[in-house]
Coordinates of C-alpha atoms and ligand atoms in Angstrom, one line a residue:
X1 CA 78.1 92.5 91.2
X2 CA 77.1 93.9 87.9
X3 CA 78.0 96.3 85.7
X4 CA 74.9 97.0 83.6
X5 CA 71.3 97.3 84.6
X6 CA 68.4 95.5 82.7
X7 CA 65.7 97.4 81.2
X8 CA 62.4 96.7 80.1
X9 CA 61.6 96.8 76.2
X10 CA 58.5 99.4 76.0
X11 CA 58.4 99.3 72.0
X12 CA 60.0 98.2 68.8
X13 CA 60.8 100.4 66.2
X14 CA 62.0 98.8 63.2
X15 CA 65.5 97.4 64.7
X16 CA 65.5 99.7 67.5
X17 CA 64.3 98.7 70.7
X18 CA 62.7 101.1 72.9
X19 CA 64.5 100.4 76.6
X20 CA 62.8 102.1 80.1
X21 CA 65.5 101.9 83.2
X22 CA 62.8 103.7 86.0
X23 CA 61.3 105.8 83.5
X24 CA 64.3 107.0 81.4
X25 CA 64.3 105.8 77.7
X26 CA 67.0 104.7 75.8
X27 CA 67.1 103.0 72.4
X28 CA 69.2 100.1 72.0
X29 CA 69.9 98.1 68.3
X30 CA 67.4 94.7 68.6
X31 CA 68.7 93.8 64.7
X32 CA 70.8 90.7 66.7
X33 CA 68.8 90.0 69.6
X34 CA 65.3 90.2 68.4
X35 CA 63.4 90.8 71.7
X36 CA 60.2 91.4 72.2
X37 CA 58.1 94.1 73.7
X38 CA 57.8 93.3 77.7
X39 CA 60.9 91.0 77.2
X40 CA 64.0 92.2 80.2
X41 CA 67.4 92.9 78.4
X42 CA 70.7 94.2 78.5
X43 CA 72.0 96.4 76.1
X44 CA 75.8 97.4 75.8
X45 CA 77.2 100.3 73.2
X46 CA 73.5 100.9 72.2
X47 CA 73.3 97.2 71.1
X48 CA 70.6 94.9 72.8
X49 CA 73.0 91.6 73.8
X50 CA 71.2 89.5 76.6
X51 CA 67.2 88.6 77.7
X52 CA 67.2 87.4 81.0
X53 CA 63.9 86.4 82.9
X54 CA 61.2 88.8 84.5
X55 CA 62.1 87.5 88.0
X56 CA 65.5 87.6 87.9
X57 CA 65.3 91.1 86.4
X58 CA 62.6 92.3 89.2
X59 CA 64.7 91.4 91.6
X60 CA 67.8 93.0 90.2
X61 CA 66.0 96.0 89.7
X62 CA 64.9 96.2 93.3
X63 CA 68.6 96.3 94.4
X64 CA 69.0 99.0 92.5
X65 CA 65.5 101.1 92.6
X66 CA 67.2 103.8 95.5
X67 CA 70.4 103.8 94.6
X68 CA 69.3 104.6 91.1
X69 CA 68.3 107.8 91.7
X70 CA 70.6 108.5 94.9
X71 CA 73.8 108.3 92.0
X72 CA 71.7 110.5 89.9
X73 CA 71.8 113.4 92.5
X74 CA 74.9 112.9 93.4
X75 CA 76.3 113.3 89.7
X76 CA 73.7 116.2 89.3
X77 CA 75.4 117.8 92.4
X78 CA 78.9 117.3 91.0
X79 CA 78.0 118.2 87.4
X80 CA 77.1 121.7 88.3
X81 CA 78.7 124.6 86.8
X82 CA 79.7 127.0 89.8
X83 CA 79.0 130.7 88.7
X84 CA 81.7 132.4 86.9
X85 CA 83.2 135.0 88.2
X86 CA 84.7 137.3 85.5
X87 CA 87.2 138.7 87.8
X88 CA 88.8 135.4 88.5
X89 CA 88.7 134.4 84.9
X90 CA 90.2 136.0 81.6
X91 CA 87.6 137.0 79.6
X92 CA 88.3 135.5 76.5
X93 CA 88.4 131.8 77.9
X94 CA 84.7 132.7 79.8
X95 CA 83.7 133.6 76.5
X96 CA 84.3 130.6 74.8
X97 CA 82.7 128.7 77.4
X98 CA 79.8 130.5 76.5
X99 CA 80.2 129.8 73.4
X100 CA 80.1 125.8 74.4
X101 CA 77.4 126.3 76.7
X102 CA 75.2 127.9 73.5
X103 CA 76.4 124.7 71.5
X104 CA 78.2 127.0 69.1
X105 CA 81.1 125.3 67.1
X106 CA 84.9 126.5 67.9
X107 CA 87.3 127.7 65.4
X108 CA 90.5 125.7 65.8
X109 CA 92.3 128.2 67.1
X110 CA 90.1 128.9 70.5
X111 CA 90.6 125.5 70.8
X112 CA 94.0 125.4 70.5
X113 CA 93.5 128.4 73.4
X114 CA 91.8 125.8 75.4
X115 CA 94.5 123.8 75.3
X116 CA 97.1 125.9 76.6
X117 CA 94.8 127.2 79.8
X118 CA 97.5 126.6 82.4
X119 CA 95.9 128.9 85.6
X120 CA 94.1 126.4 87.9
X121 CA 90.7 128.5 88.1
X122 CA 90.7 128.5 83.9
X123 CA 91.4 124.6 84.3
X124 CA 88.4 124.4 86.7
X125 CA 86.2 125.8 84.6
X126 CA 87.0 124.0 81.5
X127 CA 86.5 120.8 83.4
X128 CA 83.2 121.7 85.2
X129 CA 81.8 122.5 81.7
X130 CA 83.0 119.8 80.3
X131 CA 81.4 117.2 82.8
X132 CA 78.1 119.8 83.1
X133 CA 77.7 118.8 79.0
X134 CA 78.1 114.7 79.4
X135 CA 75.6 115.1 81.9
X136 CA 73.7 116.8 79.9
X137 CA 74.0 114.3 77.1
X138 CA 74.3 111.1 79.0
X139 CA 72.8 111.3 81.9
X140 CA 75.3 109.8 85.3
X141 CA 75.4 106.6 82.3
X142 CA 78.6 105.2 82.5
X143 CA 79.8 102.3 80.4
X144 CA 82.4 99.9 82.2
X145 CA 84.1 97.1 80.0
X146 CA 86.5 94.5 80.9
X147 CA 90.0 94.2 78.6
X148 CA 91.7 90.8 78.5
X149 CA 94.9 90.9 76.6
X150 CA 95.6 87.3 75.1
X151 CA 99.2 87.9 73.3
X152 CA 101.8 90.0 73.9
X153 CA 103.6 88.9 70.4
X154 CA 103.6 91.2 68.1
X155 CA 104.9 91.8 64.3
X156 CA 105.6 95.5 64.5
X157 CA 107.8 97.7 66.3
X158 CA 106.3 100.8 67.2
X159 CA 109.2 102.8 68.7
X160 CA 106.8 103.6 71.8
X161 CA 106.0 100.3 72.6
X162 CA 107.2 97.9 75.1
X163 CA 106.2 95.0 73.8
X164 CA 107.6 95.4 70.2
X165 CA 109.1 92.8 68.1
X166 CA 112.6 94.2 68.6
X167 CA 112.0 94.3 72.6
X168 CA 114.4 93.3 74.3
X169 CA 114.5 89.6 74.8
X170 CA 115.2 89.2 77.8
X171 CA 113.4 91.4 79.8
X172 CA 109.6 90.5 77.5
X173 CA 108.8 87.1 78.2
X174 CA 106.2 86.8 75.6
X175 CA 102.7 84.9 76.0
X176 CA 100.0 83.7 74.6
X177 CA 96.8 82.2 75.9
X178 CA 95.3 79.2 75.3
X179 CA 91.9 79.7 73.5
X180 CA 90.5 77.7 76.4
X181 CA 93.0 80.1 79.0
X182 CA 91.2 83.0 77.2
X183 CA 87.3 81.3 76.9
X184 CA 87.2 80.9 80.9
X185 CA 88.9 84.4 81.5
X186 CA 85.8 85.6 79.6
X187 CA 83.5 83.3 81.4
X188 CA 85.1 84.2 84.5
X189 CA 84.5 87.8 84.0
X190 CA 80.9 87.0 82.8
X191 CA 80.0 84.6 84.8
X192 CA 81.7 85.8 88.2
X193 CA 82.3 89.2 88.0
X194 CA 79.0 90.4 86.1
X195 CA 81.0 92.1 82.6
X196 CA 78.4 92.5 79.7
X197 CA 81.2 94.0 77.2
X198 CA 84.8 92.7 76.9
X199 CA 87.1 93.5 74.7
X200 CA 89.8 91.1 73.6
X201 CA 93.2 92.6 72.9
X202 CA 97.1 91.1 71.6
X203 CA 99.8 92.7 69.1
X204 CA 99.4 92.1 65.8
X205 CA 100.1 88.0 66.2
X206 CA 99.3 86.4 63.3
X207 CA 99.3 82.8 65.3
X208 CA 96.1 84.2 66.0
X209 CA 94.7 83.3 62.6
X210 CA 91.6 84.3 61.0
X211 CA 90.4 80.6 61.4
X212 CA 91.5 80.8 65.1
X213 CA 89.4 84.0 65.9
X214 CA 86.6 83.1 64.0
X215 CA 86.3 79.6 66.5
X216 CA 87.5 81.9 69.5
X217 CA 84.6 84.6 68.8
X218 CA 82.1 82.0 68.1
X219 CA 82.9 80.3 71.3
X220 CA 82.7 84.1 73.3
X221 CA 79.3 84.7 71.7
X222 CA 77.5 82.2 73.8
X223 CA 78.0 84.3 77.1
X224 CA 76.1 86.7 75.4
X225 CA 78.2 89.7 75.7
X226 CA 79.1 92.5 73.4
X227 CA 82.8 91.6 72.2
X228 CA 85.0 94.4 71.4
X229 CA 88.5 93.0 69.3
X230 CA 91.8 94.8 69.4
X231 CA 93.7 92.9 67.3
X232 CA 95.4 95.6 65.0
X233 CA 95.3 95.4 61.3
X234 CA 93.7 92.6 59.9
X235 CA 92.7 92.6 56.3
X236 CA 88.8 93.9 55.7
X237 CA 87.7 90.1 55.0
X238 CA 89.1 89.0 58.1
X239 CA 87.0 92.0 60.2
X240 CA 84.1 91.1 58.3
X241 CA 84.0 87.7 59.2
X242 CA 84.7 88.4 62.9
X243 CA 81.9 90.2 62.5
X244 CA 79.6 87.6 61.0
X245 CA 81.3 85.5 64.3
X246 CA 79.7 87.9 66.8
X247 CA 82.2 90.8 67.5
X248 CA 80.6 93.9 67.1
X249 CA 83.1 96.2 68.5
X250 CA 86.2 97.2 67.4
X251 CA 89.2 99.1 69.2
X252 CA 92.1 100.3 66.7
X253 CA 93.7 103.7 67.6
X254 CA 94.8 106.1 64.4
X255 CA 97.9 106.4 67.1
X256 CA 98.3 110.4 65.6
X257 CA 96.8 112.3 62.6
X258 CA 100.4 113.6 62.2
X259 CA 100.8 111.1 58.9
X260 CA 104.8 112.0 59.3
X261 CA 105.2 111.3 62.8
X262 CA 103.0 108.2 62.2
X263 CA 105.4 106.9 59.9
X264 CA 108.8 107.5 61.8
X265 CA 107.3 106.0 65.1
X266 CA 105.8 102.9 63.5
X267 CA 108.0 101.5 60.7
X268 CA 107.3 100.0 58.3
X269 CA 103.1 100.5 58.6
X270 CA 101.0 103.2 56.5
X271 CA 98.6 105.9 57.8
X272 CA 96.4 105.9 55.2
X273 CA 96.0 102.1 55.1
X274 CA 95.2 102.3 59.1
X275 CA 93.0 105.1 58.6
X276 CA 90.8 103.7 55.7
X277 CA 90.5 100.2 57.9
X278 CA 88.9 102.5 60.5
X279 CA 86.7 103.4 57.7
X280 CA 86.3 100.2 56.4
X281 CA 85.4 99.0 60.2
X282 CA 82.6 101.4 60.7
X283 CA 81.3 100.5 56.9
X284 CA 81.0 96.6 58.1
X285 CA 79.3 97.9 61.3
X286 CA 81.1 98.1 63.7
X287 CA 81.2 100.3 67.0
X288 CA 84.6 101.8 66.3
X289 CA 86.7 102.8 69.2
X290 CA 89.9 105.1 68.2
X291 CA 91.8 107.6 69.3
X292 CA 95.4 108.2 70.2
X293 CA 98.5 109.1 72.3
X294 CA 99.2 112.0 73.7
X295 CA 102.9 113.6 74.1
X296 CA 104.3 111.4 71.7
X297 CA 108.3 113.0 70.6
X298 CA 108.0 116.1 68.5
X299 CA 104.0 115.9 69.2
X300 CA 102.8 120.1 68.6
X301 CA 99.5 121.4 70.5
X302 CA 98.1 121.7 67.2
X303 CA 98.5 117.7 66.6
X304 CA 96.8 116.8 69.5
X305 CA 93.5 119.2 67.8
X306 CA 93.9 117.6 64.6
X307 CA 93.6 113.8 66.4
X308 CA 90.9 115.3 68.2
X309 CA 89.1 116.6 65.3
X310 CA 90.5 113.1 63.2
X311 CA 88.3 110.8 65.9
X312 CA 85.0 113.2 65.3
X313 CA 85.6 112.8 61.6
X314 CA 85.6 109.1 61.9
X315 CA 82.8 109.2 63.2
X316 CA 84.1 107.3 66.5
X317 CA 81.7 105.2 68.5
X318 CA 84.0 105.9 71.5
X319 CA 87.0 108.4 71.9
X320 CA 89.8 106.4 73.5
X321 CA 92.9 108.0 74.0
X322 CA 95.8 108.6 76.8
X323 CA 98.8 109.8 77.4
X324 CA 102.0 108.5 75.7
X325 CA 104.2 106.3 79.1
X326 CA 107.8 106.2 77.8
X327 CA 108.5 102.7 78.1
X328 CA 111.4 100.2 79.2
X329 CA 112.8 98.0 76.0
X330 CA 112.6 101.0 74.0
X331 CA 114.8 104.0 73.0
X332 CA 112.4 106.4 73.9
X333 CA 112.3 105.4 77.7
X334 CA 113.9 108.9 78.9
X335 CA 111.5 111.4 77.0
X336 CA 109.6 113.5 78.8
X337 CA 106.0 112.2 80.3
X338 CA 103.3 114.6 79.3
X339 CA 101.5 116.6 81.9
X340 CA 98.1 115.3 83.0
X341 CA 96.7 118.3 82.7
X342 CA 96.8 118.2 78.6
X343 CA 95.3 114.3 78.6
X344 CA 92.4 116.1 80.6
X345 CA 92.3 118.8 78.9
X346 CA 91.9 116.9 75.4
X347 CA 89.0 114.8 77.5
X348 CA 87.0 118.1 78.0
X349 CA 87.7 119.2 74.3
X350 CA 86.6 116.3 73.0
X351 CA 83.4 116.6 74.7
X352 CA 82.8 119.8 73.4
X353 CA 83.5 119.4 69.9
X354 CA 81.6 116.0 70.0
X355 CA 79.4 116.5 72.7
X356 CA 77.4 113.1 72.6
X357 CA 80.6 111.1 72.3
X358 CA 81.5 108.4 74.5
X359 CA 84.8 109.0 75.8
X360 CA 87.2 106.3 77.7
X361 CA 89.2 107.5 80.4
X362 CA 92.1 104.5 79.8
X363 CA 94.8 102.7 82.1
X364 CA 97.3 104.9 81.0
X365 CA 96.0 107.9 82.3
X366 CA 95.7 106.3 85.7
X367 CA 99.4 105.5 85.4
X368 CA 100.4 109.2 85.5
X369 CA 98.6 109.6 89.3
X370 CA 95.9 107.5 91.1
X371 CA 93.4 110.4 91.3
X372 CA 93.9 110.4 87.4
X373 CA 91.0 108.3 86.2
X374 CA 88.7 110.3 88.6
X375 CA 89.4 113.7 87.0
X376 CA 89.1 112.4 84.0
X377 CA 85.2 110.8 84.7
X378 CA 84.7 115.1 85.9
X379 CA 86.5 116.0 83.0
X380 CA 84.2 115.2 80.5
X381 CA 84.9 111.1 80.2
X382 CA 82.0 108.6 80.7
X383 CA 83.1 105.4 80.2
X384 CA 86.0 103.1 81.2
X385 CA 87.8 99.9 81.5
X386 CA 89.0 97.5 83.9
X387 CA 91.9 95.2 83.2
X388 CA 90.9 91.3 83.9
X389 CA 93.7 89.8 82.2
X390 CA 94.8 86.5 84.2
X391 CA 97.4 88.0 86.5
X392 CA 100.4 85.8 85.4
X393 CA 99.6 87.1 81.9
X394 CA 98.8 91.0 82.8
X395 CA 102.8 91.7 84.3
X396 CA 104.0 90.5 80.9
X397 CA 101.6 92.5 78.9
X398 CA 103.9 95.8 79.1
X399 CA 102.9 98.5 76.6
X400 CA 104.3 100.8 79.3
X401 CA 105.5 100.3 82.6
X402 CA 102.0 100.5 84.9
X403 CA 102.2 102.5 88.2
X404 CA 99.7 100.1 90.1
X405 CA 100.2 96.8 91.1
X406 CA 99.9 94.3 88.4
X407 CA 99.5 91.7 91.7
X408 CA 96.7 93.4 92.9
X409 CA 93.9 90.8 92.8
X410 CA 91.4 91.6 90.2
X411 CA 88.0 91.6 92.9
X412 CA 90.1 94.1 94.7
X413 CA 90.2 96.4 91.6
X414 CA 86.9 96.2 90.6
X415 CA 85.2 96.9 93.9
X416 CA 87.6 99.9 94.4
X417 CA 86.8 101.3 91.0
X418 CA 82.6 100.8 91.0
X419 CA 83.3 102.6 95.0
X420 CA 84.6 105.1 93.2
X421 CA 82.1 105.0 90.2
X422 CA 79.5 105.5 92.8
X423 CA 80.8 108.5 94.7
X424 CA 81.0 110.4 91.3
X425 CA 77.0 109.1 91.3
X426 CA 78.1 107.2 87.9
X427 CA 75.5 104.0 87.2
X428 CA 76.2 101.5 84.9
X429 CA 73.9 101.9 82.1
X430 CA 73.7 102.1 78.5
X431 CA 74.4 104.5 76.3
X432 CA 71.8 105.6 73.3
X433 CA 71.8 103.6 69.9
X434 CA 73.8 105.9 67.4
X435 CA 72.6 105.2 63.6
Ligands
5AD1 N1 102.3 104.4 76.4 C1 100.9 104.5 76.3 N2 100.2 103.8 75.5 C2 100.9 103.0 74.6 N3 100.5 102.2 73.6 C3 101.5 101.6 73.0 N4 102.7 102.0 73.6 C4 102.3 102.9 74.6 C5 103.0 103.6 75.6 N5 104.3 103.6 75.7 C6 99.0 102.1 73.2 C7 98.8 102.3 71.7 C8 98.1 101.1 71.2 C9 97.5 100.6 72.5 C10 97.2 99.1 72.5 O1 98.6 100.8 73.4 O2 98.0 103.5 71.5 O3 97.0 101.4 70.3
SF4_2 FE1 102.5 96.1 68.3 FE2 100.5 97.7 69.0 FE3 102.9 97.7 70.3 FE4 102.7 98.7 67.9 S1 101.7 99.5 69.7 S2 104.3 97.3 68.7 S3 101.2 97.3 66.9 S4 101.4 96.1 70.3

């Protein structure tokens, strides 16, 4: 199995490679790679990361020739808008999908409208034209990553979080892999299971040293993969040097743009320093993915704007976000779980205020109801991630408590979620290179 297609580079522009997949071009960053014109490659997050061989790509490409274009239809066919009627509708929410459809910007407060659609038909039609605009922009592209979470320690306590210091101690049995425990999860998801992109997450454990990473990344680079870290905050010299190691991805969530509420449900930690890493990240070079919870305690509509409106203004390579799971080991276990209709809702916003973005339907989402992730992908999402953490490690791993079967073998998950990739007509190809 494999969960990119190689392309063929068909010109170089400076540090931008010019990549055909059957025709369609897509430009991909070559500044790390440096292939040549002819050469077969894989890109992942715009950036070029593998050559393989002519004949090993010819025959790839053969297998997916038909099915290439099959998906294509298929997501064409879903991606239509059906025909409005105006009697069905209210007319001011028709309107401002008119307004989206002319790629006119949205004051905050028709947004805000947006948000509080409740009537199923209004829903509908926010989501078709949603999804009608990533197709637009992305084609049926659909980026899947792997996540492997190496360390459940962490130095914080994040009132939401499951896993925080404070946790209860009996009921966390913290982990840590083995650098070599994590380097053959990776290879295992490379090697056997056809991942280009992976990212690598823990709490903030400072066990994990700088010195450690640095080996650890160096060691990941030789699968040739793009390596996303989600490590939380490390200072700027540290992320630099991860860099220089070979990550080139980044996930850190803002958490909320509300700087109070930011401060009450993560003691002891700072906005503005978080937000000015996520700055500082996308200075180095880094493709930033960030985002936040939704239905956090005390959370107003107008919040979940601002956070979405806080990811577009930090430029975010990726919008990853999902609802807030009250979790076990913390005092916030009995507050109300947020309707799945506002996660989706904020998918479909986000693609219209941002409507090239790449936008991660995440695990937590799936956790509110198994057809979750799906309405999310027709919702306006194109991307997503599959857990591979070692199973022994992934029950301990508990942000929140997951709805699906942390037992269920990992093959099993991944042929189940590209099945259901396919019936949406999603392929797995690369996004565009972003400058
Ligand atoms: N529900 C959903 N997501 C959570 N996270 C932490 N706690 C929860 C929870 N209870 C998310 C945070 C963090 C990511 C690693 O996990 O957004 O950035
Ligand atoms: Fe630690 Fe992240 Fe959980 Fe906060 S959300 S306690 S930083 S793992």
């Amino acid at each position: 199995m494999c969960y990119a297609i190689p392309g063929k580079i068909i010109e170089i522009k400076g540090d931008i490679a010019v990549v055909d997949y059957f025709g369609e071009h897509r430009n991909a960053l070559n500044k790390f790679l440096k292939a040549k014109i002819g050469e077969y490659v894989y890109a992942q997050g715009g950036i070029l990361i593998d050559k393989l061989p002519e004949s090993e790509a010819v025959e790839i490409l053969k297998i997916w020739q038909d099915k290439f274009f099959e998906l294509k239809k298929t997501d064409r066919r879903l991606a239509k808008t059906t025909t409005t009627d105006s009697t069905v509708y209210s007319h001011p929410l028709l309107e401002l999908m008119q307004k989206v459809n002319l790629n006119k910007e949205l004051t905050k407060n028709e947004l805000l409208t947006l948000l509080k659609a409740k009537n199923r038909d209004e829903l509908n039609l926010i989501y078709t034209t949603a999804n009608n605009i990533r197709q637009k922009e992305h084609d049926n592209a659909c980026c899947v990553h792997g996540i492997i979470e190496f360390s459940n320690y962490c130095r914080n306590n994040c009132l939401y979080c499951g896993i925080r210091k404070e946790a209860d101690l009996n009921k966390v049995e913290r982990y840590r892999m083995t650098e070599e425990e994590i380097f053959n999860a990776a290879k295992y998801a490379v090697k056997e299971l056809g991942f280009k992109a992976l990212v690598f997450q823990s709490g903030e454990d400072e066990w994990f040293s700088e010195e450690k990473l640095i080996k650890l990344i160096k060691e990941i680079s030789k699968l040739n993969i793009l390596i996303f870290i989600s490590i939380g905050l490390r200072p700027k010299e540290t992320y630099k040097k991860l860099y220089d190691a070979g990550a080139k991805a980044v996930l850190l969530r803002f958490e909320t743009s509300n700087k109070r509420l930011f401060e009450k449900l993560r003691p002891n930690t700072s906005f503005d320093e978080r937000i000015q890493l996520i700055k500082e990240l996308k200075q180095i070079g880094y493709i930033v993915a960030t985002g936040f919870l939704i239905g956090l305690p005390d959370e107003t509509d107008d919040d979940i704007i601002n956070n979405i409106l806080l990811t577009k203004e930090l430029k975010a390579d990726m919008y990853s976000f999902g609802p807030f799971i009250p979790s076990e080991n913390t005092l916030l276990l009995h507050h109300k779980v947020v309707d799945k209709n506002i996660v989706l809702k904020a998918i479909a916003i986000s693609r219209f205020v941002d409507r090239d973005s790449n936008i991660l339907v995440t695990t937590a989402l799936e956790t509110l109801d198994k057809d979750a992730r799906t309405q999310g992908l027709l919702a306006g999402a194109n991307s997503l991630m599959i857990n591979l953490t070692p199973t022994k490690f992934k029950k301990k791993y508990m942000i929140y408590k997951r709805r699906y079967d942390a037992q269920k073998p990992i093959k099993e998950e991944i042929t189940e979620t590209i099945n259901m990739l396919y019936s949406l007509g999603r392929a797995p190809m690369d996004i565009n290179y972003e400058d």
